[in-house]
């Protein structure tokens, strides 16, 4: 076991875990931040997406030892009050079905919009292509991203 000092959602935490423990399990099982979901465990589905210094990463394949001083943001920390433009658009367009994939979808979209404020349809499709949704909410996700970017009223 090794001690790691992590900055998660603007709060400092010290965790005592194995160096190879994926960040996903540190977040969920040690810090009890269960908004981040386990999907495939192989970086293939996107359900576990969080931000490291604002960049979207797959926490299921990111060992805690690789986090270092980077700040971790999870869905719980995306906004102080759940009113990030993407979260509002998600609610307005009633995007989720079962909901399982949605935290990862929003975290991927948030990192993307932070880089591209007014993306094309193709760029949205490309950016979101690694996040799977077994319920098939893709068209609502796409519309919600456009709404959050202020590009669509629909
Ligand atoms: Fe069910 Fe996406 S809403 S997996």
GROMACS .gro file of C-alpha atoms and ligand atoms in nm:
model
  158
    1UNK     CA    1   0.000   0.000   0.000
    2UNK     CA    2   0.114   0.351  -0.077
    3UNK     CA    3  -0.019   0.687   0.029
    4UNK     CA    4  -0.134   0.920  -0.248
    5UNK     CA    5  -0.245   1.277  -0.210
    6UNK     CA    6  -0.520   1.343  -0.458
    7UNK     CA    7  -0.700   1.660  -0.551
    8UNK     CA    8  -1.057   1.552  -0.630
    9UNK     CA    9  -1.334   1.800  -0.703
   10UNK     CA   10  -1.125   2.079  -0.548
   11UNK     CA   11  -1.073   1.889  -0.222
   12UNK     CA   12  -0.752   1.726  -0.103
   13UNK     CA   13  -0.770   1.359  -0.007
   14UNK     CA   14  -0.506   1.118   0.114
   15UNK     CA   15  -0.565   0.757   0.019
   16UNK     CA   16  -0.367   0.449   0.116
   17UNK     CA   17  -0.402   0.203  -0.171
   18UNK     CA   18  -0.211  -0.026  -0.403
   19UNK     CA   19  -0.023   0.164  -0.675
   20UNK     CA   20  -0.198  -0.034  -0.947
   21UNK     CA   21  -0.549   0.037  -0.820
   22UNK     CA   22  -0.747   0.202  -1.097
   23UNK     CA   23  -0.858   0.556  -1.022
   24UNK     CA   24  -1.217   0.438  -1.078
   25UNK     CA   25  -1.206   0.218  -0.771
   26UNK     CA   26  -1.030   0.481  -0.562
   27UNK     CA   27  -1.311   0.721  -0.647
   28UNK     CA   28  -1.593   0.474  -0.596
   29UNK     CA   29  -1.476   0.248  -0.315
   30UNK     CA   30  -1.241   0.469  -0.117
   31UNK     CA   31  -1.383   0.819  -0.166
   32UNK     CA   32  -1.743   0.700  -0.215
   33UNK     CA   33  -1.792   0.909  -0.527
   34UNK     CA   34  -2.018   0.662  -0.701
   35UNK     CA   35  -2.135   0.885  -0.986
   36UNK     CA   36  -1.850   0.748  -1.199
   37UNK     CA   37  -1.954   0.407  -1.332
   38UNK     CA   38  -1.780   0.083  -1.411
   39UNK     CA   39  -1.872  -0.028  -1.761
   40UNK     CA   40  -1.626  -0.257  -1.937
   41UNK     CA   41  -1.302  -0.216  -1.742
   42UNK     CA   42  -1.107  -0.195  -2.070
   43UNK     CA   43  -1.146   0.170  -2.177
   44UNK     CA   44  -1.391   0.065  -2.446
   45UNK     CA   45  -1.720   0.217  -2.330
   46UNK     CA   46  -1.659   0.553  -2.160
   47UNK     CA   47  -1.884   0.501  -1.856
   48UNK     CA   48  -1.590   0.568  -1.622
   49UNK     CA   49  -1.481   0.897  -1.782
   50UNK     CA   50  -1.347   1.165  -1.548
   51UNK     CA   51  -1.123   1.467  -1.602
   52UNK     CA   52  -0.753   1.492  -1.519
   53UNK     CA   53  -0.659   1.860  -1.540
   54UNK     CA   54  -0.964   1.907  -1.761
   55UNK     CA   55  -0.882   1.625  -2.001
   56UNK     CA   56  -1.123   1.333  -2.034
   57UNK     CA   57  -0.965   1.004  -1.929
   58UNK     CA   58  -1.088   0.652  -1.865
   59UNK     CA   59  -1.056   0.601  -1.493
   60UNK     CA   60  -1.088   0.221  -1.520
   61UNK     CA   61  -0.745   0.198  -1.687
   62UNK     CA   62  -0.577   0.488  -1.508
   63UNK     CA   63  -0.376   0.360  -1.212
   64UNK     CA   64  -0.387   0.588  -0.911
   65UNK     CA   65  -0.008   0.610  -0.930
   66UNK     CA   66  -0.041   0.790  -1.267
   67UNK     CA   67  -0.256   1.074  -1.132
   68UNK     CA   68   0.022   1.266  -0.956
   69UNK     CA   69  -0.058   1.632  -0.901
   70UNK     CA   70  -0.325   1.646  -1.170
   71UNK     CA   71  -0.662   1.756  -1.044
   72UNK     CA   72  -0.939   1.502  -1.074
   73UNK     CA   73  -1.293   1.609  -1.157
   74UNK     CA   74  -1.585   1.369  -1.142
   75UNK     CA   75  -1.950   1.423  -1.228
   76UNK     CA   76  -2.006   1.523  -0.865
   77UNK     CA   77  -1.760   1.810  -0.907
   78UNK     CA   78  -1.846   1.926  -1.258
   79UNK     CA   79  -2.040   2.217  -1.113
   80UNK     CA   80  -2.105   2.321  -0.754
   81UNK     CA   81  -2.483   2.298  -0.793
   82UNK     CA   82  -2.548   2.058  -1.080
   83UNK     CA   83  -2.612   2.348  -1.315
   84UNK     CA   84  -2.334   2.306  -1.568
   85UNK     CA   85  -2.483   2.395  -1.910
   86UNK     CA   86  -2.458   2.030  -2.011
   87UNK     CA   87  -2.642   1.915  -1.700
   88UNK     CA   88  -2.918   2.168  -1.764
   89UNK     CA   89  -2.945   2.065  -2.130
   90UNK     CA   90  -2.951   1.698  -2.028
   91UNK     CA   91  -3.245   1.768  -1.799
   92UNK     CA   92  -3.429   1.989  -2.046
   93UNK     CA   93  -3.405   1.730  -2.322
   94UNK     CA   94  -3.464   1.436  -2.089
   95UNK     CA   95  -3.156   1.263  -2.228
   96UNK     CA   96  -3.104   0.958  -2.002
   97UNK     CA   97  -3.286   0.633  -2.034
   98UNK     CA   98  -3.142   0.388  -1.780
   99UNK     CA   99  -2.880   0.651  -1.698
  100UNK     CA  100  -2.586   0.421  -1.650
  101UNK     CA  101  -2.362   0.571  -1.917
  102UNK     CA  102  -2.466   0.931  -1.868
  103UNK     CA  103  -2.208   1.059  -1.622
  104UNK     CA  104  -1.938   0.944  -1.862
  105UNK     CA  105  -2.120   1.099  -2.155
  106UNK     CA  106  -2.144   1.435  -1.978
  107UNK     CA  107  -1.780   1.429  -1.866
  108UNK     CA  108  -1.661   1.355  -2.219
  109UNK     CA  109  -1.885   1.628  -2.359
  110UNK     CA  110  -1.769   1.879  -2.097
  111UNK     CA  111  -1.401   1.828  -2.178
  112UNK     CA  112  -1.484   1.853  -2.547
  113UNK     CA  113  -1.687   2.175  -2.521
  114UNK     CA  114  -1.414   2.332  -2.310
  115UNK     CA  115  -1.186   2.287  -2.614
  116UNK     CA  116  -1.441   2.366  -2.887
  117UNK     CA  117  -1.711   2.612  -2.792
  118UNK     CA  118  -1.907   2.587  -3.119
  119UNK     CA  119  -1.840   2.244  -3.266
  120UNK     CA  120  -1.977   2.107  -3.592
  121UNK     CA  121  -2.213   1.810  -3.595
  122UNK     CA  122  -1.931   1.594  -3.724
  123UNK     CA  123  -1.698   1.711  -3.449
  124UNK     CA  124  -1.960   1.627  -3.184
  125UNK     CA  125  -2.013   1.283  -3.335
  126UNK     CA  126  -1.639   1.223  -3.347
  127UNK     CA  127  -1.580   1.348  -2.993
  128UNK     CA  128  -1.854   1.129  -2.849
  129UNK     CA  129  -1.782   0.819  -3.057
  130UNK     CA  130  -1.599   0.644  -2.774
  131UNK     CA  131  -1.889   0.668  -2.530
  132UNK     CA  132  -2.135   0.385  -2.572
  133UNK     CA  133  -2.500   0.390  -2.468
  134UNK     CA  134  -2.677   0.057  -2.463
  135UNK     CA  135  -3.012   0.241  -2.450
  136UNK     CA  136  -2.937   0.429  -2.772
  137UNK     CA  137  -2.977   0.786  -2.645
  138UNK     CA  138  -2.724   0.914  -2.897
  139UNK     CA  139  -2.950   1.159  -3.079
  140UNK     CA  140  -3.062   1.323  -2.754
  141UNK     CA  141  -2.702   1.342  -2.634
  142UNK     CA  142  -2.607   1.513  -2.960
  143UNK     CA  143  -2.892   1.765  -2.932
  144UNK     CA  144  -2.813   1.835  -2.567
  145UNK     CA  145  -2.450   1.911  -2.650
  146UNK     CA  146  -2.564   2.156  -2.915
  147UNK     CA  147  -2.806   2.315  -2.673
  148UNK     CA  148  -2.540   2.345  -2.403
  149UNK     CA  149  -2.313   2.511  -2.659
  150UNK     CA  150  -2.593   2.760  -2.734
  151UNK     CA  151  -2.622   2.628  -3.090
  152UNK     CA  152  -2.973   2.492  -3.083
  153UNK     CA  153  -3.308   2.561  -2.923
  154UNK     CA  154  -3.445   2.219  -3.004
  155LIG    FE1  155  -2.879   0.346  -2.056
  155LIG    FE2  156  -2.702   0.504  -2.183
  155LIG     S1  157  -2.892   0.563  -2.089
  155LIG     S2  158  -2.674   0.300  -2.123
   0.00000   0.00000   0.00000
